[in-house]
PDB file of C-alpha atoms and ligand atoms in Angstrom:
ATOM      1  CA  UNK A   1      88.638 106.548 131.130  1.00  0.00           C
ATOM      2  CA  UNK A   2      85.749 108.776 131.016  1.00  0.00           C
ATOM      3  CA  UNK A   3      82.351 108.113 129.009  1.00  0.00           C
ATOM      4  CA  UNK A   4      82.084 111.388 126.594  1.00  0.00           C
ATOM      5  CA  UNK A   5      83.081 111.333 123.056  1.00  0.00           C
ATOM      6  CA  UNK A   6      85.831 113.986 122.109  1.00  0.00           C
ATOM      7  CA  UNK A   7      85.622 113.945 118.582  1.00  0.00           C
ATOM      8  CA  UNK A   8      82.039 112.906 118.149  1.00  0.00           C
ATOM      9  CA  UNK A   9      79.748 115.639 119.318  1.00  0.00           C
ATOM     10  CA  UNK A  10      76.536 113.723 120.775  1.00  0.00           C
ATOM     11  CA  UNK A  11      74.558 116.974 120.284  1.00  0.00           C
ATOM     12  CA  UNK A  12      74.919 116.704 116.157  1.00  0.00           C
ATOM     13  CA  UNK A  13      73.657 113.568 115.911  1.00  0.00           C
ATOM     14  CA  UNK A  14      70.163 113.010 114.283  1.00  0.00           C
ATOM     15  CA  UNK A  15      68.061 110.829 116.787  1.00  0.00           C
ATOM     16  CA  UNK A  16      64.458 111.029 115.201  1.00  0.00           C
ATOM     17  CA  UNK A  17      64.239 107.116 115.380  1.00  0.00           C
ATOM     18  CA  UNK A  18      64.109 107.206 119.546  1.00  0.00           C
ATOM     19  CA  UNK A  19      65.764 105.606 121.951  1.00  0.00           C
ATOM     20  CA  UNK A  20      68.934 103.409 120.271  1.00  0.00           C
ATOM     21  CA  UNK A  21      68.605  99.715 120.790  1.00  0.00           C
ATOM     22  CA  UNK A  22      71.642  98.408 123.354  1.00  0.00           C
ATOM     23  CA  UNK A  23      73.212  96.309 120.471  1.00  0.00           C
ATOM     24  CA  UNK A  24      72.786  96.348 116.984  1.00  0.00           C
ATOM     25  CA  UNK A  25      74.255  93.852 114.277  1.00  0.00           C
ATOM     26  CA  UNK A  26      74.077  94.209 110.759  1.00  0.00           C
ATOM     27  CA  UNK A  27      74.817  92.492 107.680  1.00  0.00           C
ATOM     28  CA  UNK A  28      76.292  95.146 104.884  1.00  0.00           C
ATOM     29  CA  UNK A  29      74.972  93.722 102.394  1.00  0.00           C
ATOM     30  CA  UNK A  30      74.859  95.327  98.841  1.00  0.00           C
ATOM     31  CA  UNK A  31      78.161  96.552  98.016  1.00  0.00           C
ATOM     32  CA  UNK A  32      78.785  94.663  94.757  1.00  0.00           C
ATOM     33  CA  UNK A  33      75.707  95.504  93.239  1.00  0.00           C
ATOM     34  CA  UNK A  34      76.747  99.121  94.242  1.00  0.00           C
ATOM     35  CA  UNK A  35      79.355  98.940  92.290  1.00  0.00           C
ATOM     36  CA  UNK A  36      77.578  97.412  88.985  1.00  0.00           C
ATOM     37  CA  UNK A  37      75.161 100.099  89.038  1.00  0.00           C
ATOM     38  CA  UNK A  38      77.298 102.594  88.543  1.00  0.00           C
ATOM     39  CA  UNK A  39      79.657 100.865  86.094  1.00  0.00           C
ATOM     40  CA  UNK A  40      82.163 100.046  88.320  1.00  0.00           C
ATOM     41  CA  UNK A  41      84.281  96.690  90.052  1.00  0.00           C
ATOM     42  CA  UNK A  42      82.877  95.514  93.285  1.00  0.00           C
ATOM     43  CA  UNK A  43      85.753  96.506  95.138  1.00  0.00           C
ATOM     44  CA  UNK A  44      84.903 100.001  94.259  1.00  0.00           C
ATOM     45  CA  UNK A  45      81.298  99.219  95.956  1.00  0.00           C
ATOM     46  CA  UNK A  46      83.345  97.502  99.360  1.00  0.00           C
ATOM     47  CA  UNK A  47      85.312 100.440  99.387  1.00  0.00           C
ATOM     48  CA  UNK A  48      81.797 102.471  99.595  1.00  0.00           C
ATOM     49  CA  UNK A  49      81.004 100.137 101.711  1.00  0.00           C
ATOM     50  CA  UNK A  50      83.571 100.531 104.180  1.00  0.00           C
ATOM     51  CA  UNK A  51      83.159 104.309 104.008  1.00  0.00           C
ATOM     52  CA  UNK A  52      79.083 104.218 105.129  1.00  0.00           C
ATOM     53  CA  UNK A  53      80.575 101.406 108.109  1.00  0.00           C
ATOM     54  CA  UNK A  54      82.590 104.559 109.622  1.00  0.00           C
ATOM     55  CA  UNK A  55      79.632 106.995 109.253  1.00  0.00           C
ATOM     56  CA  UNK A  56      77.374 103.919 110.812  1.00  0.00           C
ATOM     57  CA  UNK A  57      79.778 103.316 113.720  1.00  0.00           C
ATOM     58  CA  UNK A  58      80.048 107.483 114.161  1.00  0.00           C
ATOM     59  CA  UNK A  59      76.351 107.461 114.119  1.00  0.00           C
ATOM     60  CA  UNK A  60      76.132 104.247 116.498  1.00  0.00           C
ATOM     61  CA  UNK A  61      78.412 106.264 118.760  1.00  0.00           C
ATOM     62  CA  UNK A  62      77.051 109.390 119.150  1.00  0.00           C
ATOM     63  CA  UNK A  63      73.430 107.756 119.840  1.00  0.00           C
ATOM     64  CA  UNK A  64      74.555 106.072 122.780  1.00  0.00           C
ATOM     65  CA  UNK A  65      74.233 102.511 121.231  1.00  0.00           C
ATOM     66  CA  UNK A  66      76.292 100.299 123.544  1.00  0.00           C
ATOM     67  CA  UNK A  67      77.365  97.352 121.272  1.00  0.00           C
ATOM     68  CA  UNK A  68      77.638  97.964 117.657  1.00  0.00           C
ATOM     69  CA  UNK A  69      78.763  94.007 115.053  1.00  0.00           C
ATOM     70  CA  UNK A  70      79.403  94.691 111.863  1.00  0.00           C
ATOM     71  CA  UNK A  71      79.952  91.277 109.232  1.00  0.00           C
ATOM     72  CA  UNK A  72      82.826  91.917 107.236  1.00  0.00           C
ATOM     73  CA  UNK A  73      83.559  88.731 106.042  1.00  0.00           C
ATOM     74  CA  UNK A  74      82.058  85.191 106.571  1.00  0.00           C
ATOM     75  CA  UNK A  75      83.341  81.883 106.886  1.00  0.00           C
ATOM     76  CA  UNK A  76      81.826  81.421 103.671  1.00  0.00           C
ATOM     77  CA  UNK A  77      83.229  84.643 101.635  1.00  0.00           C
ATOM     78  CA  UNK A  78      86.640  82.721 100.985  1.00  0.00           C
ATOM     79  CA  UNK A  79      84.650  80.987  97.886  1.00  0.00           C
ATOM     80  CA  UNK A  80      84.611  84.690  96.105  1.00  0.00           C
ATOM     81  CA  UNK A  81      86.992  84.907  93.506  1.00  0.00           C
ATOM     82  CA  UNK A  82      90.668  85.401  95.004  1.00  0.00           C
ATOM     83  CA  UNK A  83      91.296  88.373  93.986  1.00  0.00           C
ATOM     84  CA  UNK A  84      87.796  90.524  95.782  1.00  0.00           C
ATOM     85  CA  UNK A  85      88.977  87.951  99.086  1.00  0.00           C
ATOM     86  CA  UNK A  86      92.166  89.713  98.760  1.00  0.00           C
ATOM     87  CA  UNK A  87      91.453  93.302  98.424  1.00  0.00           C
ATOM     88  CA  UNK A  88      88.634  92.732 101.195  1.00  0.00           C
ATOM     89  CA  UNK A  89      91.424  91.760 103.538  1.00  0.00           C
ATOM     90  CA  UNK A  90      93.371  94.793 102.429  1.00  0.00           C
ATOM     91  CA  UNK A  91      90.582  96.658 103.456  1.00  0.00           C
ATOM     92  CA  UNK A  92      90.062  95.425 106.603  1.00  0.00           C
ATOM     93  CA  UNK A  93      93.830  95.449 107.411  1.00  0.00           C
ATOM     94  CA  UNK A  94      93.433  98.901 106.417  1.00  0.00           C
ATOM     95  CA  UNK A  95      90.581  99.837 108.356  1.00  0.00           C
ATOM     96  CA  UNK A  96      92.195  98.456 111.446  1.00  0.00           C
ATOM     97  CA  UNK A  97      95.317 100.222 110.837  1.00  0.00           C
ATOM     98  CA  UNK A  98      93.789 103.736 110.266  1.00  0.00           C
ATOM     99  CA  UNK A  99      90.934 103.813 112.155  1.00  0.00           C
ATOM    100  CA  UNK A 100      92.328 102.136 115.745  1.00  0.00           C
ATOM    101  CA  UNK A 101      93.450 105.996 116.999  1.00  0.00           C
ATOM    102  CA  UNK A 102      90.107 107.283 116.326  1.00  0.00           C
ATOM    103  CA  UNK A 103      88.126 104.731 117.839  1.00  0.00           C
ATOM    104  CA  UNK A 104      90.307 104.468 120.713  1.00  0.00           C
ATOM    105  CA  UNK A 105      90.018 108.467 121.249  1.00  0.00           C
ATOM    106  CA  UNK A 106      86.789 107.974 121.518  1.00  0.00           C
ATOM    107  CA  UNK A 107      86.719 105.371 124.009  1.00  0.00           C
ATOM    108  CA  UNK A 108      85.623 102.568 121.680  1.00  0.00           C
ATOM    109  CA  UNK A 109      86.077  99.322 122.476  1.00  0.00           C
ATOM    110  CA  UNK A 110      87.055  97.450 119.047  1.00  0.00           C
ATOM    111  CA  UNK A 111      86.911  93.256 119.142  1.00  0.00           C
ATOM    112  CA  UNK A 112      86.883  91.453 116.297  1.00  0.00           C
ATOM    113  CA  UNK A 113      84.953  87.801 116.237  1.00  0.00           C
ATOM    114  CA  UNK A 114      85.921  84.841 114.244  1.00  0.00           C
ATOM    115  CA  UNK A 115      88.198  82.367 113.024  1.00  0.00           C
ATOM    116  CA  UNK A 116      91.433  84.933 112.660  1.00  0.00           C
ATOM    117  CA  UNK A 117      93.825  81.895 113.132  1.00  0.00           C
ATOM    118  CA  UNK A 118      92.893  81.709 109.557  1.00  0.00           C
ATOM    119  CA  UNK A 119      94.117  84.930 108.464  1.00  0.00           C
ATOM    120  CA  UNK A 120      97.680  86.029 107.404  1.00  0.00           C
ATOM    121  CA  UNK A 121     100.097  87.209 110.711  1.00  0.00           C
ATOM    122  CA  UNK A 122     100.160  90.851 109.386  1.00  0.00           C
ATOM    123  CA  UNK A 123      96.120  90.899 109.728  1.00  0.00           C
ATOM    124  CA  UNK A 124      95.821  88.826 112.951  1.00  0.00           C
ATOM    125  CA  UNK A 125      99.003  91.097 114.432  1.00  0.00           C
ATOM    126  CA  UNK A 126      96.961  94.041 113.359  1.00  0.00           C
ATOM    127  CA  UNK A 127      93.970  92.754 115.274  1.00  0.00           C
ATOM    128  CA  UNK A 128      95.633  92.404 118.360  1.00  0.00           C
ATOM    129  CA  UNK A 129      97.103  95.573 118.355  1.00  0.00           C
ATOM    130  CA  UNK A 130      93.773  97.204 117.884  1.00  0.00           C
ATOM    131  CA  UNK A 131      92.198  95.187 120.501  1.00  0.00           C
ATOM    132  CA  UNK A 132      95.038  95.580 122.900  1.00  0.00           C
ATOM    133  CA  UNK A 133      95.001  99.340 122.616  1.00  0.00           C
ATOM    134  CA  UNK A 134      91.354 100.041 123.229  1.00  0.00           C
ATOM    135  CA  UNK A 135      90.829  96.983 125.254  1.00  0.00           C
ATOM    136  CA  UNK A 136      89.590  99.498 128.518  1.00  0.00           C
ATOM    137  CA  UNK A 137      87.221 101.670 126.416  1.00  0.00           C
ATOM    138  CA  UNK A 138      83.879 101.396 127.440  1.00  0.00           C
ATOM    139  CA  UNK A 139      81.864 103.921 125.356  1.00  0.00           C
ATOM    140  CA  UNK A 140      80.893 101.936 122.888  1.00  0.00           C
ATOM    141  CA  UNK A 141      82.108  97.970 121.927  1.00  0.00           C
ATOM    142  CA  UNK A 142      82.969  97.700 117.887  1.00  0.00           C
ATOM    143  CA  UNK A 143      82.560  93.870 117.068  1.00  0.00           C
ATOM    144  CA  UNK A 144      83.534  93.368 113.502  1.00  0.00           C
ATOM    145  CA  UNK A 145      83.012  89.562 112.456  1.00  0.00           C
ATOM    146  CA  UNK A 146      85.415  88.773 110.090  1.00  0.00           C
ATOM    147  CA  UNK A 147      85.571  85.115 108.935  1.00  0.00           C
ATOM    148  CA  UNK A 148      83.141  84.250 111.442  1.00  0.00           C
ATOM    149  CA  UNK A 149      79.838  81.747 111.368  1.00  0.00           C
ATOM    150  CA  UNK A 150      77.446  80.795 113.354  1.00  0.00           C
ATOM    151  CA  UNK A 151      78.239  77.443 112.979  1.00  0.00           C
ATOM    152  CA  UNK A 152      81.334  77.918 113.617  1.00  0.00           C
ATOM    153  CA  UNK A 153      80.822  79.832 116.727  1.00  0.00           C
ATOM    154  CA  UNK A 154      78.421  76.968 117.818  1.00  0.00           C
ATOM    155  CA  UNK A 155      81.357  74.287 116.832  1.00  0.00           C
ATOM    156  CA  UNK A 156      83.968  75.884 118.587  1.00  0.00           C
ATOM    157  CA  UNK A 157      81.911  76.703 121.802  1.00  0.00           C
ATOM    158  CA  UNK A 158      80.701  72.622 121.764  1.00  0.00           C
ATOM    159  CA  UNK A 159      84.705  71.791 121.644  1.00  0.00           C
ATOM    160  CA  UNK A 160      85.152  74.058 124.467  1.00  0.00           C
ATOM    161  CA  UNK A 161      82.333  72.473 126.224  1.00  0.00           C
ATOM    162  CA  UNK A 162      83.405  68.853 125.736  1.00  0.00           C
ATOM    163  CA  UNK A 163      87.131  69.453 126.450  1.00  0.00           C
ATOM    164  CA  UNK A 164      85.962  71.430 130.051  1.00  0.00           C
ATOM    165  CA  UNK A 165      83.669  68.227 130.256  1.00  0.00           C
ATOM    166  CA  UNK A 166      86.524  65.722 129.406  1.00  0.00           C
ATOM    167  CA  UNK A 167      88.803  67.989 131.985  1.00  0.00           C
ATOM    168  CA  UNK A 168      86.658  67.588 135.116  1.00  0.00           C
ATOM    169  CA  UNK A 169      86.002  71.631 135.053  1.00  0.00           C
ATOM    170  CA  UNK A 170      81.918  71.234 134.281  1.00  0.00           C
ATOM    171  CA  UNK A 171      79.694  69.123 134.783  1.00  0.00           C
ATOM    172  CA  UNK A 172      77.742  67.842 131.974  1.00  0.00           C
ATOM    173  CA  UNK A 173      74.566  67.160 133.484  1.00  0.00           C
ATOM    174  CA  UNK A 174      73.957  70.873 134.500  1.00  0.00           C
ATOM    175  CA  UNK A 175      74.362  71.718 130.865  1.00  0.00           C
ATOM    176  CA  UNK A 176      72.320  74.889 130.315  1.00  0.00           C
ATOM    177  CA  UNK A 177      72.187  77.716 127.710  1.00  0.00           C
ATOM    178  CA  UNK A 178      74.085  79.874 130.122  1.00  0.00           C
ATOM    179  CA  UNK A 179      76.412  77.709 129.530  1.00  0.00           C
ATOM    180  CA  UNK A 180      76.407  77.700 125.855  1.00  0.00           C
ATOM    181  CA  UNK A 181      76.529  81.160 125.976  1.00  0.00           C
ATOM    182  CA  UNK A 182      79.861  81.827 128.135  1.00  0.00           C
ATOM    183  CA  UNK A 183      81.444  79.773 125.303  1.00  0.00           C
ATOM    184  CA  UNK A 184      80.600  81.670 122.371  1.00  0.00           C
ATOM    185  CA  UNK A 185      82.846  84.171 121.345  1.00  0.00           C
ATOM    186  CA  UNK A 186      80.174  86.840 122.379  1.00  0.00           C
ATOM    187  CA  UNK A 187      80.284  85.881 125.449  1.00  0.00           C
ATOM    188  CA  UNK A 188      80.365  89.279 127.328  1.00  0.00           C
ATOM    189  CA  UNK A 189      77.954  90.752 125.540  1.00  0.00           C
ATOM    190  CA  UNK A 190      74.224  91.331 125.401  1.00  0.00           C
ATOM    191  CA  UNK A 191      72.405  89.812 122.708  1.00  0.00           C
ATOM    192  CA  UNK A 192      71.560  91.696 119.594  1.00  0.00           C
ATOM    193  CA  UNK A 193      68.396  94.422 119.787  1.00  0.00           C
ATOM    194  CA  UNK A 194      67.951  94.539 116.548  1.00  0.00           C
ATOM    195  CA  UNK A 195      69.722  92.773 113.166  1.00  0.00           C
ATOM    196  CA  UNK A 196      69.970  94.479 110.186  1.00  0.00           C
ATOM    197  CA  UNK A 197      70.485  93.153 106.598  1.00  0.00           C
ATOM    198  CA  UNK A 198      70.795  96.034 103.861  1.00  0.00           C
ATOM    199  CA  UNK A 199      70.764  94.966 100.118  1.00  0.00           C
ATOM    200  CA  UNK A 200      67.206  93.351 100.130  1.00  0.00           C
ATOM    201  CA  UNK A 201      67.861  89.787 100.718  1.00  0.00           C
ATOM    202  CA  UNK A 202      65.844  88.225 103.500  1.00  0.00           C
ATOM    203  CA  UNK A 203      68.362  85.507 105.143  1.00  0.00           C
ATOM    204  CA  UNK A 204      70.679  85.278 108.391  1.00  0.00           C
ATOM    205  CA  UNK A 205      73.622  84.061 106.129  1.00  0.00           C
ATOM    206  CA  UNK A 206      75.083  82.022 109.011  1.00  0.00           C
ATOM    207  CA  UNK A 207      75.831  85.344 111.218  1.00  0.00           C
ATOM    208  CA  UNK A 208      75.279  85.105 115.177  1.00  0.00           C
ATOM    209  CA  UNK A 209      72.817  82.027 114.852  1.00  0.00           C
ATOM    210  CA  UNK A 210      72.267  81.964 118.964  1.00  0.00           C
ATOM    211  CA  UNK A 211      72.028  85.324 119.618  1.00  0.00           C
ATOM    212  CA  UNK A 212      69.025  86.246 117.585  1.00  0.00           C
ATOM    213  CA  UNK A 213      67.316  84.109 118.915  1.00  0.00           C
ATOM    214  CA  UNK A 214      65.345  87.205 120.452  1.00  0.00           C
ATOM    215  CA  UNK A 215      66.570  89.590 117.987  1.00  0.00           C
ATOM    216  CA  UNK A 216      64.001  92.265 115.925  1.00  0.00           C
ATOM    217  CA  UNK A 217      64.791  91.691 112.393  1.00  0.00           C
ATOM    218  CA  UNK A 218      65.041  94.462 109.822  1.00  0.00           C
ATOM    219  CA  UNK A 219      65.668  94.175 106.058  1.00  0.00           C
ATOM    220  CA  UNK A 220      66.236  97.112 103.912  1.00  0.00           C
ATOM    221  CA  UNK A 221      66.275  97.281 100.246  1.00  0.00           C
ATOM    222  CA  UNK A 222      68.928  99.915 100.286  1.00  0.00           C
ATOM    223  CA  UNK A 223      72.058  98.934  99.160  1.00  0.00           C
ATOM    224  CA  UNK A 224      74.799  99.211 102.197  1.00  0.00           C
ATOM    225  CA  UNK A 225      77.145 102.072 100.939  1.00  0.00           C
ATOM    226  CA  UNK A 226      73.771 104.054 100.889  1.00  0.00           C
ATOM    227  CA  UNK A 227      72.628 103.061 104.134  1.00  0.00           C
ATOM    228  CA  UNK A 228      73.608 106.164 106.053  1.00  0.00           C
ATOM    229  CA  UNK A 229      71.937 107.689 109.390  1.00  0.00           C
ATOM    230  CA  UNK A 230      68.985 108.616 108.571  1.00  0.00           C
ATOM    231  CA  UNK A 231      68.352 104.814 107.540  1.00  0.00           C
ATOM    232  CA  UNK A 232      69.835 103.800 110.220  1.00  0.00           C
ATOM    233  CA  UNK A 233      67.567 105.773 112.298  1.00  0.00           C
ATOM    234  CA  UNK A 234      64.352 104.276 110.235  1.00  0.00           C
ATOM    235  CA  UNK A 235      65.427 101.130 111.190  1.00  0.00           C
ATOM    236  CA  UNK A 236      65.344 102.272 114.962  1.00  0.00           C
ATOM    237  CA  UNK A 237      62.279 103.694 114.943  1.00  0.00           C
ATOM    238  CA  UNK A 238      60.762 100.514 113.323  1.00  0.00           C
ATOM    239  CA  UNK A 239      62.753  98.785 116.155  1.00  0.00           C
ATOM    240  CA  UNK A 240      60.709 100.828 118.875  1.00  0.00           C
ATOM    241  CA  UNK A 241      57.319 100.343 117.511  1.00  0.00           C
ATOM    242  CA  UNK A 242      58.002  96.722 117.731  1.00  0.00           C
ATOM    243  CA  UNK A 243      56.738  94.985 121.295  1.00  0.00           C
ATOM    244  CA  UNK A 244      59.155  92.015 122.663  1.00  0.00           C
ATOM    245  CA  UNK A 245      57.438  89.345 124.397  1.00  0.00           C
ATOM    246  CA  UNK A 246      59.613  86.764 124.284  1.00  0.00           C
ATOM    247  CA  UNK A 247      57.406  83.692 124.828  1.00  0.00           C
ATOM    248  CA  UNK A 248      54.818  85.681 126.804  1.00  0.00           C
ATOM    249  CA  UNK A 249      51.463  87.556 125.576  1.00  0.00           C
ATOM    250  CA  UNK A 250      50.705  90.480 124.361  1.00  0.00           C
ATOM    251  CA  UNK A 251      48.847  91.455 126.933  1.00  0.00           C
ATOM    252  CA  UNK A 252      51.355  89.958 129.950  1.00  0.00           C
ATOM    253  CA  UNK A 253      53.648  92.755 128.403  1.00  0.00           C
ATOM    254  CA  UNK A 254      51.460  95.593 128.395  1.00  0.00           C
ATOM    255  CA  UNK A 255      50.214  94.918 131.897  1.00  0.00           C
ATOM    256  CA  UNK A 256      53.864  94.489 132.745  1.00  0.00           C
ATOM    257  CA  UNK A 257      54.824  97.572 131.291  1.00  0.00           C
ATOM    258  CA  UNK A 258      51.585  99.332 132.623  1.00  0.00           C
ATOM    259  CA  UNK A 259      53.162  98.342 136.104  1.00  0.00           C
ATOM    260  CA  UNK A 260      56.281  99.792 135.409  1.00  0.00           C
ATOM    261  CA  UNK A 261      55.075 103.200 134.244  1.00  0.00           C
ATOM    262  CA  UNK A 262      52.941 103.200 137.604  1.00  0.00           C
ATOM    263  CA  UNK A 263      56.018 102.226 139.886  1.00  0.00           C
ATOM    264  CA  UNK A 264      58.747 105.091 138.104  1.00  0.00           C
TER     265      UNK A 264
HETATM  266  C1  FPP B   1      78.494  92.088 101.143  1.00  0.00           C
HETATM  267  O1  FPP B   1      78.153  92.752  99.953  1.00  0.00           O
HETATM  268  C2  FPP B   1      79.670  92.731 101.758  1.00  0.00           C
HETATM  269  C3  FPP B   1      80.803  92.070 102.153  1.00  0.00           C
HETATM  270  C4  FPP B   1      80.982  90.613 102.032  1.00  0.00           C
HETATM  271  C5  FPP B   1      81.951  92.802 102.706  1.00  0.00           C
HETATM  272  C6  FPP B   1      81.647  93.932 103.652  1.00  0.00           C
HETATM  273  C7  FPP B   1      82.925  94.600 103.998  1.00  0.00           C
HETATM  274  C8  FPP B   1      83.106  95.926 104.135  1.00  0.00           C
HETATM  275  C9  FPP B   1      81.996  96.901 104.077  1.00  0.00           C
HETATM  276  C10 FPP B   1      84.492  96.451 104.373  1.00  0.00           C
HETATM  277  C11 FPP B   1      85.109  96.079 105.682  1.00  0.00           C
HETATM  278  C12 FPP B   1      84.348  96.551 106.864  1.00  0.00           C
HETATM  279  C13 FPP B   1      84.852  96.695 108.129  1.00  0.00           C
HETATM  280  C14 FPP B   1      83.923  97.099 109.198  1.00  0.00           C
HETATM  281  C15 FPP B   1      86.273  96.506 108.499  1.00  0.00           C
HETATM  282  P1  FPP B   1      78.215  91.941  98.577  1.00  0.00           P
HETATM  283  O2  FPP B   1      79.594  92.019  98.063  1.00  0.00           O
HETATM  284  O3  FPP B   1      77.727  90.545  98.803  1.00  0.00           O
HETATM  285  O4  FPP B   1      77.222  92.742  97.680  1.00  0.00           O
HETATM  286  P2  FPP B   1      76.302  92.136  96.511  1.00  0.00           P
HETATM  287  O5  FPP B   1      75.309  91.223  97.181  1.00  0.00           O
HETATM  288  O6  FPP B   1      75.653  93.358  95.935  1.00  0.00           O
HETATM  289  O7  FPP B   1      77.190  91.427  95.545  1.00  0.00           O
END
């Protein structure tokens, strides 16, 4: 399969903020409050919601970012009243079911991360469909975390670890974080660029605990069903006036990057 987007022209998209980040992850935070604003139930504001996540992932696309997680729904979200925790899985059983073609037309890779042995057979059959049929596509990869955690993502990948331990398979002396990391269920992909949380709260809220550990953190006041591309693109250009040193100085990565420049 080839690399170009057939339905989403790369030459309409608005790319003021410079060069995309290789993975971004946000938190869509805001959608209740959305909703109350205006007068209206906060399924009303997820339904929003979900409407500004397709514009985000057509944005995402078209800009050439490589890795694109989305939180949908937390380990912790089940302690909302029933009846939002049901229409929430509606809509993500819905989003699945009518947004798989276009995503897979456009050579998206959708995965979704989490504990989905809790969910109901017609959600977790709809899941595997979707990831089965764009399971090739290599344009872009569409992680939505639904019922995921970091701790739980940590848990599971320590299980994994003792029971290959217990099994003769590793070795637990040679324990690294390489190893951690082949056992979380990110495991093939890069680490996020940058994280996003819309809605103005300043917390992780238990979402990819190890892999921001590098991360460029962004918070936006904007509520998420208003947080459209040119937001999006604010957020990138904060991104790229930011300077990652992980661990090192400031002036080890200048003199690094100085090199660079002189060697291209
Ligand atoms: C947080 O806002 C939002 C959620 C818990 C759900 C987000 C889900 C969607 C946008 C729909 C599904 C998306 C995909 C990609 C399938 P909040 O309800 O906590 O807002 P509040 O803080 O204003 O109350």
């Amino acid at each position: 399969m080839n690399n170009t987007l057939k339905i989403i022209p790369r030459a309409a998209a608005v790319t003021h903020g410079g060069p995309a980040p290789r993975h971004i992850a946000i938190v869509m935070d805001g959608n209740g409050r959305w909703a109350a604003r205006r007068g209206r139930r906060r399924v009303v504001g997820h339904r929003h919601g979900l409407h500004n996540a397709r514009e985000v992932v057509r944005h995402c696309a078209r800009r050439g970012v490589r890795c694109l997680t989305l939180f949908a729904f937390s380990s912790e979200n089940w302690r909302r009243p029933a009846d939002e925790v049901q229409r929430l899985m509606g809509l993500i059983q819905g989003a699945l079911e009518t947004e798989v073609d276009e995503l897979h037309k456009n050579n998206i890779r959708l995965r979704v991360i989490g504990n989905v042995a809790q969910f109901e057979k017609k959600l977790r059959d709809s899941i595997s469909a979707a990831e089965t049929l764009t399971a090739a596509n290599d344009a872009m990869h569409l992680v939505v975390a639904a019922n995921y955690g970091g701790h739980w993502d940590l848990t599971e990948a320590c299980r994994s670890i003792a029971m290959a331990a217990r099994a003769g398979a590793l070795d637990p002396v040679r324990l690294c974080a390489d190893t951690v990391e082949r056992f979380l269920s990110t495991r093939d992909l890069p680490p996020p660029d940058l994280f996003i949380r819309t809605g103005g709260e300043k917390r992780l809220s238990n979402f990819l605990l190890w892999q921001v550990a590098y991360t460029e953190l962004f918070f936006s006041d904007v509520l998420w069903p208003d947080f459209g591309a040119e937001a999006l693109e604010q957020a990138i250009a904060d991104y790229n006036h930011r300077q990652r040193r992980y661990g090192r100085t400031a002036a080890q990565v200048a003199g690094a990057g100085a090199a660079e420049e002189r060697r291209a």
